[in-house]
Coordinates of C-alpha atoms and ligand atoms in Angstrom, one line a residue:
X1 CA 399.5 39.4 143.7
X2 CA 401.7 38.9 146.8
X3 CA 404.9 40.8 146.6
X4 CA 407.1 38.0 147.6
X5 CA 406.1 35.7 144.7
X6 CA 406.7 35.7 140.9
X7 CA 410.5 35.8 141.3
X8 CA 411.1 33.3 138.5
X9 CA 412.4 36.2 136.3
X10 CA 415.3 37.0 138.6
X11 CA 415.8 33.8 140.5
X12 CA 417.1 30.8 138.6
X13 CA 415.8 27.3 139.3
X14 CA 417.9 25.5 141.8
X15 CA 417.4 22.0 143.2
X16 CA 418.7 21.1 146.7
X17 CA 422.4 20.2 146.6
X18 CA 423.0 17.0 144.7
X19 CA 425.9 14.8 145.8
X20 CA 428.8 14.2 143.4
X21 CA 428.3 11.0 141.3
X22 CA 431.6 9.6 142.6
X23 CA 430.3 9.8 146.2
X24 CA 426.8 8.5 145.2
X25 CA 428.3 5.4 143.6
X26 CA 429.9 4.5 146.9
X27 CA 426.8 4.3 149.1
X28 CA 423.0 3.9 149.1
X29 CA 422.2 7.2 150.7
X30 CA 419.7 9.6 149.0
X31 CA 421.4 11.6 146.3
X32 CA 419.8 15.0 147.2
X33 CA 420.5 16.9 150.3
X34 CA 417.8 19.1 151.9
X35 CA 417.2 22.7 150.9
X36 CA 418.3 25.2 153.5
X37 CA 415.5 27.5 154.7
X38 CA 416.6 30.4 152.6
X39 CA 416.9 28.2 149.5
X40 CA 413.4 26.7 150.0
X41 CA 411.9 30.2 150.5
X42 CA 413.6 31.6 147.5
X43 CA 412.7 28.7 145.2
X44 CA 409.0 28.7 146.4
X45 CA 408.9 32.4 145.6
X46 CA 409.5 31.7 141.9
X47 CA 405.9 30.6 141.6
X48 CA 403.7 33.0 139.7
X49 CA 400.5 32.0 141.6
X50 CA 398.6 31.0 138.5
X51 CA 394.9 31.6 138.4
X52 CA 394.5 28.1 136.8
X53 CA 397.4 26.2 138.2
X54 CA 398.3 23.5 135.8
X55 CA 400.7 22.0 138.3
X56 CA 397.8 21.2 140.5
X57 CA 395.6 19.9 137.7
X58 CA 398.4 17.4 136.8
X59 CA 399.1 16.3 140.3
X60 CA 397.1 13.1 140.9
X61 CA 396.2 14.3 144.4
X62 CA 395.3 17.8 143.1
X63 CA 397.6 19.2 145.8
X64 CA 397.1 22.9 146.5
X65 CA 400.6 23.7 145.3
X66 CA 400.4 27.5 144.8
X67 CA 399.1 27.9 148.4
X68 CA 401.9 25.9 150.0
X69 CA 404.5 27.5 147.8
X70 CA 403.3 31.0 148.9
X71 CA 403.2 30.0 152.6
X72 CA 406.8 28.6 152.3
X73 CA 408.0 31.8 150.6
X74 CA 406.5 33.7 153.6
X75 CA 408.2 31.4 156.1
X76 CA 404.9 30.1 157.4
X77 CA 406.0 26.5 157.3
X78 CA 403.6 24.9 159.8
X79 CA 400.7 26.3 157.7
X80 CA 402.4 25.1 154.5
X81 CA 402.5 21.6 156.1
X82 CA 398.9 21.7 157.0
X83 CA 397.9 22.5 153.4
X84 CA 400.3 20.0 151.9
X85 CA 399.2 17.2 154.2
X86 CA 395.5 17.9 153.8
X87 CA 395.5 16.2 150.4
X88 CA 398.4 13.8 150.7
X89 CA 399.2 11.2 153.4
X90 CA 402.9 11.0 152.4
X91 CA 404.0 14.4 151.0
X92 CA 407.7 13.8 151.9
X93 CA 407.6 10.5 150.0
X94 CA 405.9 11.9 146.9
X95 CA 408.3 14.9 147.0
X96 CA 411.2 12.4 146.8
X97 CA 409.9 9.9 144.2
X98 CA 407.1 11.3 142.1
X99 CA 408.2 11.6 138.5
X100 CA 407.6 15.4 138.8
X101 CA 408.9 16.0 135.2
X102 CA 405.8 14.1 134.0
X103 CA 403.4 15.4 136.6
X104 CA 403.3 18.7 138.5
X105 CA 406.6 20.3 137.4
X106 CA 406.3 19.1 133.8
X107 CA 403.1 21.2 133.7
X108 CA 404.3 24.3 135.5
X109 CA 403.5 27.2 133.2
X110 CA 406.3 29.6 134.1
X111 CA 407.1 31.4 130.9
X112 CA 409.1 29.7 128.2
X113 CA 412.8 29.9 128.8
X114 CA 412.5 29.7 132.6
X115 CA 412.7 26.4 134.4
X116 CA 409.7 25.1 136.4
X117 CA 409.3 25.7 140.1
X118 CA 411.0 22.8 142.1
X119 CA 407.7 21.7 143.5
X120 CA 408.7 18.2 144.7
X121 CA 411.8 19.4 146.5
X122 CA 409.8 22.1 148.3
X123 CA 407.1 19.6 149.3
X124 CA 409.8 17.3 150.7
X125 CA 411.4 20.2 152.6
X126 CA 408.1 21.3 154.2
X127 CA 407.3 17.8 155.4
X128 CA 410.8 16.9 156.5
X129 CA 410.7 20.1 158.5
X130 CA 407.3 19.2 159.9
X131 CA 408.7 15.8 161.1
X132 CA 411.7 17.6 162.8
X133 CA 409.4 20.1 164.5
X134 CA 406.9 17.4 165.7
X135 CA 404.0 18.8 163.6
X136 CA 403.3 15.3 162.1
X137 CA 400.9 13.6 164.5
X138 CA 399.3 10.1 164.6
X139 CA 395.7 9.8 163.3
X140 CA 393.6 10.4 166.4
X141 CA 389.9 10.1 165.8
X142 CA 387.5 12.4 167.7
X143 CA 385.3 9.3 168.5
X144 CA 385.9 5.6 168.2
X145 CA 383.5 3.6 166.1
X146 CA 382.6 0.0 166.6
X147 CA 383.0 -1.0 162.9
X148 CA 386.2 -2.4 161.7
X149 CA 387.9 -2.6 158.3
X150 CA 390.4 -5.1 157.1
X151 CA 393.1 -4.0 154.6
X152 CA 395.1 -6.5 152.6
X153 CA 398.4 -5.0 151.7
X154 CA 400.6 -2.5 153.5
X155 CA 401.8 -0.6 150.5
X156 CA 401.0 3.1 149.9
X157 CA 397.4 2.4 148.8
X158 CA 396.6 0.3 151.9
X159 CA 398.4 2.8 154.3
X160 CA 396.7 5.9 152.9
X161 CA 393.3 4.2 153.2
X162 CA 394.2 3.1 156.7
X163 CA 395.1 6.6 157.9
X164 CA 391.9 8.1 156.4
X165 CA 389.7 5.5 157.9
X166 CA 391.4 5.6 161.3
X167 CA 390.9 9.4 161.4
X168 CA 387.2 8.7 161.0
X169 CA 387.3 6.4 164.0
X170 CA 387.2 2.9 162.4
X171 CA 389.1 0.0 163.9
X172 CA 391.7 -0.7 161.2
X173 CA 393.7 -3.9 160.7
X174 CA 396.3 -4.3 158.0
X175 CA 397.4 -7.8 156.8
X176 CA 400.6 -8.2 154.8
X177 CA 402.5 -11.2 153.7
X178 CA 405.8 -9.3 154.1
X179 CA 407.5 -8.9 157.5
X180 CA 407.8 -5.1 157.1
X181 CA 405.3 -2.4 156.3
X182 CA 405.5 -0.3 153.1
X183 CA 405.1 -2.7 150.2
X184 CA 407.3 -1.7 147.2
X185 CA 408.4 1.5 149.1
X186 CA 410.4 -0.9 151.3
X187 CA 411.4 -3.8 149.1
X188 CA 411.2 -2.4 145.6
X189 CA 412.4 1.2 145.5
X190 CA 416.1 1.5 146.5
X191 CA 417.3 3.5 149.5
X192 CA 419.1 6.1 147.2
X193 CA 415.7 7.3 146.0
X194 CA 413.7 6.8 149.3
X195 CA 415.5 6.1 152.5
X196 CA 413.8 3.3 154.5
X197 CA 413.6 5.4 157.7
X198 CA 411.2 7.7 155.9
X199 CA 408.8 4.9 155.3
X200 CA 409.4 3.3 158.7
X201 CA 408.5 6.5 160.6
X202 CA 405.2 6.6 158.8
X203 CA 404.4 3.0 159.8
X204 CA 405.3 3.8 163.4
X205 CA 403.0 6.8 163.4
X206 CA 400.1 4.7 162.1
X207 CA 400.7 2.1 164.8
X208 CA 400.7 4.9 167.4
X209 CA 397.4 6.1 166.0
X210 CA 395.9 2.6 166.6
X211 CA 396.2 0.9 163.3
X212 CA 396.8 -2.8 164.0
X213 CA 399.5 -4.4 161.7
X214 CA 399.5 -8.1 161.0
X215 CA 402.8 -8.8 159.2
X216 CA 403.7 -12.3 157.8
X217 CA 400.0 -12.9 157.0
X218 CA 399.5 -14.0 153.5
X219 CA 395.8 -13.8 152.7
X220 CA 394.8 -16.9 150.9
X221 CA 397.4 -19.0 152.8
X222 CA 397.6 -17.9 156.5
X223 CA 394.0 -16.6 156.6
X224 CA 391.3 -16.7 154.0
X225 CA 389.5 -13.8 152.5
X226 CA 386.2 -15.4 153.6
X227 CA 387.4 -15.3 157.2
X228 CA 388.4 -11.6 156.9
X229 CA 385.0 -10.7 155.4
X230 CA 383.3 -12.2 158.4
X231 CA 385.7 -10.4 160.8
X232 CA 385.4 -6.9 159.3
X233 CA 382.6 -4.6 158.1
X234 CA 384.5 -3.9 154.8
X235 CA 387.7 -5.1 153.2
X236 CA 390.2 -3.3 151.0
X237 CA 392.4 -5.3 148.6
X238 CA 395.6 -3.3 148.0
X239 CA 397.9 -6.2 147.1
X240 CA 399.9 -4.6 144.2
X241 CA 401.2 -6.4 141.2
X242 CA 404.1 -8.8 141.5
X243 CA 404.2 -11.4 138.7
X244 CA 407.3 -10.5 136.7
X245 CA 406.8 -10.5 132.9
X246 CA 408.9 -13.0 131.1
X247 CA 410.6 -13.2 127.8
X248 CA 411.2 -16.1 125.4
X249 CA 414.7 -16.4 123.9
X250 CA 417.3 -19.1 123.5
X251 CA 419.3 -19.4 126.7
X252 CA 416.8 -17.6 128.9
X253 CA 417.1 -20.4 131.5
X254 CA 420.8 -20.0 132.1
X255 CA 422.1 -19.2 135.6
X256 CA 422.6 -15.6 136.7
X257 CA 419.6 -14.3 134.6
X258 CA 417.5 -12.9 137.4
X259 CA 414.2 -11.1 137.9
X260 CA 414.4 -7.4 138.8
X261 CA 412.4 -7.5 141.9
X262 CA 414.3 -10.5 143.3
X263 CA 417.5 -8.5 142.7
X264 CA 416.2 -5.3 144.3
X265 CA 414.5 -7.0 147.2
X266 CA 417.8 -8.8 148.0
X267 CA 419.6 -5.5 147.9
X268 CA 417.0 -3.7 150.0
X269 CA 416.9 -6.5 152.6
X270 CA 420.7 -6.5 152.8
X271 CA 420.6 -2.7 153.4
X272 CA 418.0 -3.3 156.2
X273 CA 420.4 -5.7 157.9
X274 CA 418.7 -9.0 156.9
X275 CA 420.9 -12.0 156.0
X276 CA 420.0 -12.8 152.4
X277 CA 421.6 -16.1 151.3
X278 CA 421.3 -15.4 147.5
X279 CA 423.1 -12.1 148.1
X280 CA 425.7 -13.6 150.3
X281 CA 426.5 -16.4 147.9
X282 CA 427.0 -13.8 145.1
X283 CA 424.1 -14.8 142.8
X284 CA 422.1 -11.6 143.5
X285 CA 425.2 -9.4 144.0
X286 CA 426.6 -7.4 141.0
X287 CA 430.0 -6.8 142.6
X288 CA 432.8 -7.3 140.1
X289 CA 430.4 -8.3 137.3
X290 CA 429.5 -7.2 133.8
X291 CA 425.8 -6.4 134.2
X292 CA 423.2 -6.1 131.5
X293 CA 419.7 -4.8 132.5
X294 CA 416.9 -5.3 130.0
X295 CA 414.1 -2.8 130.1
X296 CA 413.5 1.0 130.1
X297 CA 411.2 1.6 133.0
X298 CA 411.7 2.9 136.5
X299 CA 412.5 -0.6 137.7
X300 CA 415.3 -0.9 135.1
X301 CA 416.7 2.4 136.3
X302 CA 416.7 1.2 139.9
X303 CA 418.5 -2.0 138.9
X304 CA 421.3 -0.3 136.9
X305 CA 421.9 2.2 139.7
X306 CA 421.9 -0.5 142.4
X307 CA 424.4 -2.5 140.4
X308 CA 426.7 0.5 140.2
X309 CA 426.6 0.9 143.9
X310 CA 427.3 -2.8 144.5
X311 CA 430.6 -2.3 142.6
X312 CA 429.8 -3.9 139.2
X313 CA 432.6 -3.9 136.6
X314 CA 430.3 -2.5 133.9
X315 CA 426.6 -1.8 133.8
X316 CA 424.6 -1.5 130.5
X317 CA 420.9 -0.9 130.0
X318 CA 419.5 -2.5 126.9
X319 CA 416.3 -0.9 125.7
X320 CA 414.4 -1.5 122.4
X321 CA 413.2 2.1 121.9
X322 CA 415.1 5.3 122.2
X323 CA 415.6 7.8 125.0
X324 CA 412.6 9.9 124.0
X325 CA 410.3 6.9 124.0
X326 CA 411.2 5.2 127.2
X327 CA 408.6 4.8 130.0
X328 CA 411.1 5.6 132.8
X329 CA 411.7 9.1 134.1
X330 CA 414.3 11.0 132.1
X331 CA 415.5 12.5 135.3
X332 CA 416.5 9.0 136.5
X333 CA 418.3 8.3 133.2
X334 CA 420.4 11.5 133.8
X335 CA 421.3 10.3 137.3
X336 CA 422.2 6.9 136.0
X337 CA 424.4 8.3 133.2
X338 CA 426.2 10.5 135.7
X339 CA 426.8 7.5 137.9
X340 CA 428.4 5.6 135.0
X341 CA 425.6 3.5 133.4
X342 CA 425.8 3.0 129.7
X343 CA 422.5 3.0 127.7
X344 CA 422.3 0.9 124.6
X345 CA 419.2 2.4 123.0
X346 CA 417.3 0.8 120.2
X347 CA 418.5 -2.7 120.9
X348 CA 416.8 -5.9 122.1
X349 CA 418.1 -9.2 123.3
X350 CA 417.9 -12.1 120.8
X351 CA 419.7 -14.9 122.8
X352 CA 421.6 -15.5 126.0
X353 CA 425.0 -17.1 125.6
X354 CA 426.9 -19.4 128.0
X355 CA 427.2 -22.9 129.3
X356 CA 425.5 -23.2 132.8
X357 CA 425.6 -19.5 133.6
X358 CA 425.2 -16.6 131.3
X359 CA 428.4 -15.1 129.7
X360 CA 426.9 -12.8 127.1
X361 CA 423.8 -11.3 125.5
X362 CA 423.4 -11.4 121.7
X363 CA 421.3 -8.4 120.8
X364 CA 420.0 -6.9 117.6
X365 CA 419.6 -3.2 116.6
X366 CA 416.0 -1.9 116.3
X367 CA 414.4 1.0 114.4
X368 CA 411.1 2.6 115.3
X369 CA 408.4 1.8 112.7
X370 CA 404.8 2.9 112.4
X371 CA 402.8 3.7 115.5
X372 CA 400.6 0.9 116.9
X373 CA 397.0 1.2 118.2
X374 CA 398.3 3.0 121.4
X375 CA 400.1 5.6 119.2
X376 CA 403.6 4.4 120.2
X377 CA 406.1 3.6 117.4
X378 CA 406.7 -0.2 117.1
X379 CA 410.3 -1.3 117.4
X380 CA 411.4 -3.5 114.5
X381 CA 414.7 -5.4 114.2
X382 CA 417.3 -4.4 111.6
X383 CA 418.4 -7.5 109.7
X384 CA 422.1 -8.4 110.1
X385 CA 422.7 -6.0 112.9
X386 CA 423.4 -8.5 115.7
X387 CA 426.1 -7.8 118.3
X388 CA 427.2 -9.3 121.5
X389 CA 427.5 -7.8 125.0
X390 CA 429.6 -9.4 127.7
X391 CA 427.5 -10.3 130.7
X392 CA 427.8 -12.4 133.8
X393 CA 424.6 -11.0 135.4
X394 CA 421.5 -10.3 133.4
X395 CA 418.6 -8.6 135.1
X396 CA 415.1 -8.7 133.5
X397 CA 413.1 -5.6 134.2
X398 CA 410.2 -6.2 131.8
X399 CA 407.3 -5.1 134.0
X400 CA 404.8 -6.7 136.2
X401 CA 401.4 -8.4 136.0
X402 CA 398.9 -9.2 138.7
X403 CA 398.9 -12.6 140.3
X404 CA 395.7 -14.7 139.9
X405 CA 393.8 -13.2 142.8
X406 CA 390.5 -15.1 142.4
X407 CA 392.6 -18.4 142.7
X408 CA 394.9 -17.0 145.4
X409 CA 391.8 -16.0 147.5
X410 CA 389.7 -19.0 146.5
X411 CA 387.0 -16.6 145.4
X412 CA 386.2 -17.4 141.7
X413 CA 383.4 -14.7 141.9
X414 CA 386.1 -12.0 142.3
X415 CA 385.9 -10.2 138.9
X416 CA 389.1 -9.4 137.0
X417 CA 389.8 -7.5 133.8
X418 CA 391.5 -9.1 130.8
X419 CA 394.8 -8.0 132.2
X420 CA 394.1 -9.8 135.5
X421 CA 393.7 -6.5 137.5
X422 CA 390.7 -6.3 139.8
X423 CA 387.6 -4.9 138.3
X424 CA 385.9 -2.2 140.4
X425 CA 382.9 0.0 140.0
X426 CA 384.6 3.4 139.6
X427 CA 381.9 5.2 141.7
X428 CA 381.7 2.8 144.6
X429 CA 385.2 1.4 144.2
X430 CA 383.7 -2.0 145.1
X431 CA 384.7 -5.2 143.4
X432 CA 382.2 -7.8 142.4
X433 CA 382.1 -9.1 146.0
X434 CA 379.9 -7.0 148.3
X435 CA 381.8 -5.1 150.9
X436 CA 385.2 -5.8 149.2
X437 CA 386.9 -2.8 147.7
X438 CA 390.2 -2.5 145.8
X439 CA 392.8 0.2 145.2
X440 CA 396.3 0.8 143.9
X441 CA 398.3 -1.2 141.4
X442 CA 396.0 -4.2 141.7
X443 CA 393.4 -2.1 140.0
X444 CA 395.5 0.1 137.7
X445 CA 398.3 -2.2 136.9
X446 CA 401.9 -1.2 137.7
X447 CA 401.7 2.6 138.4
X448 CA 403.0 5.2 140.9
X449 CA 403.0 5.7 144.6
X450 CA 401.1 9.0 144.2
X451 CA 398.3 7.2 142.3
X452 CA 398.2 4.5 145.0
X453 CA 397.8 7.2 147.6
X454 CA 395.0 8.8 145.6
X455 CA 393.2 5.4 145.2
X456 CA 393.6 4.6 148.9
X457 CA 392.0 7.9 149.9
X458 CA 389.1 7.4 147.4
X459 CA 388.6 3.9 148.6
X460 CA 388.5 5.0 152.2
X461 CA 385.7 7.5 151.4
X462 CA 383.8 4.8 149.5
X463 CA 384.2 2.3 152.4
X464 CA 383.0 4.9 154.8
X465 CA 379.9 5.6 152.7
X466 CA 379.2 1.9 152.4
X467 CA 379.5 1.1 156.1
X468 CA 377.5 4.1 157.1
X469 CA 374.8 3.1 154.6
X470 CA 374.8 -0.5 156.0
X471 CA 374.3 0.5 159.6
X472 CA 372.1 3.6 159.0
X473 CA 373.9 6.9 159.0
X474 CA 371.7 8.4 161.7
X475 CA 372.9 6.1 164.4
X476 CA 376.7 5.6 164.3
X477 CA 377.8 2.9 166.7
X478 CA 380.5 4.0 169.1
X479 CA 383.0 1.6 170.3
X480 CA 382.6 0.5 174.0
X481 CA 384.9 2.6 176.2
Ligands
FAD501 P1 402.4 -2.3 146.8 O1 403.3 -1.2 147.1 O2 403.0 -3.3 145.8 O3 402.0 -3.0 148.1 C1 401.2 -4.2 148.1 C2 401.4 -4.9 149.4 O4 400.5 -6.0 149.4 C3 402.8 -5.5 149.6 O5 403.3 -5.2 150.9 C4 402.5 -7.0 149.5 O6 403.4 -7.8 150.4 C5 401.1 -7.2 150.0 N1 400.4 -8.4 149.5 C6 400.4 -8.8 148.2 N2 399.6 -10.0 148.2 C7 399.2 -10.2 149.5 C8 398.5 -11.3 150.1 N3 398.0 -12.3 149.4 N4 398.3 -11.2 151.4 C9 398.8 -10.2 152.2 N5 399.5 -9.2 151.6 C10 399.7 -9.2 150.3 N6 406.5 4.7 142.0 C11 406.8 6.0 142.1 O7 405.9 6.8 142.3 N7 408.1 6.5 142.0 C12 409.1 5.6 141.8 O8 410.2 6.1 141.8 C13 408.8 4.3 141.8 N8 409.9 3.4 141.6 C14 409.6 2.1 141.6 C15 410.6 1.2 141.5 C16 410.4 -0.2 141.5 C17 411.5 -1.1 141.5 C18 409.1 -0.7 141.5 C19 408.8 -2.2 141.4 C20 408.0 0.2 141.6 C21 408.3 1.6 141.6 N9 407.2 2.5 141.7 C22 407.5 3.8 141.8 C23 405.8 2.0 141.7 C24 405.2 2.0 143.1 O9 406.1 1.4 144.0 C25 403.9 1.3 143.1 O10 403.1 1.9 142.1 C26 403.2 1.4 144.4 O11 404.0 0.9 145.5 C27 401.9 0.6 144.4 O12 401.3 0.7 145.7 P2 400.3 -0.5 146.2 O13 399.9 -0.1 147.5 O14 399.2 -0.6 145.2 O15 401.1 -1.8 146.1
SF4_502 FE1 404.0 16.8 142.4 FE2 403.8 14.3 143.3 FE3 403.8 16.3 145.0 FE4 401.7 16.0 143.3 S1 402.3 14.6 145.0 S2 402.7 17.9 143.9 S3 402.7 15.2 141.5 S4 405.5 15.7 143.7
SF4_503 FE1 403.2 28.2 140.4 FE2 404.1 26.8 138.2 FE3 401.9 26.0 139.6 FE4 401.8 28.2 138.2 S1 402.0 26.2 137.4 S2 401.0 27.9 140.3 S3 403.9 29.0 138.4 S4 404.0 26.1 140.4

């Protein structure tokens, strides 16, 4: 056992410095500062170097966490970065926004009574340092191949696949209907969780490595899937899920009841310097308003915390289950409470009140009944418990479903599940269309960045096998010099 490790008995858990809630409320900067070198080393040294590291088992990328913690504790940061980046295309992004309490850190087996190793913060520190030191380099293949792949969607699944395929030498083109690269990492997730420059520098690196980006290109409108299939040797669909779930209730059509992603996109675009008319005219701006957000997932948490930063008069989160049963990260709830958000647990909207625009939400108290087929307790309304919350902006954060991809792509033969997600063969990662693969949220349903990265990497391997099998592995075709 290395001498420098196993310090969890003497060294308490410490996260990097967290900015005061009053300061956080006033801007959209990330809430955590960076570890200093001594702090990162000391926190990494708390790891007990488990023989069977449950942290690694529960990381979707199976990151070699004990090794990079040990290297960090020993001050060997460049090697730590090599290990961290061997399994993860975006360690600094996952270090910032993975729900570590449910993944690696939640499964850290440091003895009871001691807090887990701060794995995410160390991963972020290692990779931010690597960027500062110039250790993060564009993907440069040893040899160029003649074959090309087309990737639809520049979110984390598409970008991870692009990097992996480019490293192997393929000609990679990414098509996205947005004007910027990053998918939900740019237009969904707010700056205070993931600063946009962190995503932008990754996009720049891929472009420097030869990945060709085609922004403002909606597949199914600007160009057809059939055309892309002719243009490339294999295609990856990584289009995410964007159809907002709706609710039925009297008054739902009133003004100032908005969808979460419209609201967050307007805020993110404004932060990026775009002129957003619906923000400028006030309809997607929470400033001075009583805001009610409906939902208990990560998107709802991002909406409440964005509304606080925009200067809302009050922000309430209405959720039909309780704190213990919410899908969002409890760490995010804590941040939101510190910043002044009020959670109204076990309550669901019944009707929206107002003339043209909303002025209030009539809600009813719930209790948790018997578990349903999924094992979760079903919320049931309590008769006679209705109450009203004042609201002049209501944000619906009820989750997302896939768009109708077969119709959008004019490919009725593209197989989908009963939830509308793309069906793939889990060994070949191929859809029902030969040579068309799929990865990320469009396969899993709304999930996490780390899973999108994992899927993108797996799809890249599967596409490589498919192309090599198609051309005959013995004779790889090199691109003309
Ligand atoms: P996306 O990121 O959605 O990217 C899909 C891309 O495809 C987009 O750029 C889109 O423009 C493009 N596209 C779609 N259709 C077409 C078309 N027809 N033609 C061309 N391009 C197209 N995950 C975390 O791990 N941590 C978090 O804290 C977190 N917070 C979140 C907060 C919010 C508000 C939301 C909405 C999600 C959050 N997630 C979080 C989830 C995470 O962002 C997603 O799971 C992840 O981005 C999925 O990656 P993806 O590549 O599959 O899809
Ligand atoms: Fe933990 Fe996410 Fe990093 Fe894996 S990628 S080690 S789950 S923070
Ligand atoms: Fe270290 Fe915790 Fe992982 Fe064990 S589970 S290797 S103590 S980080």
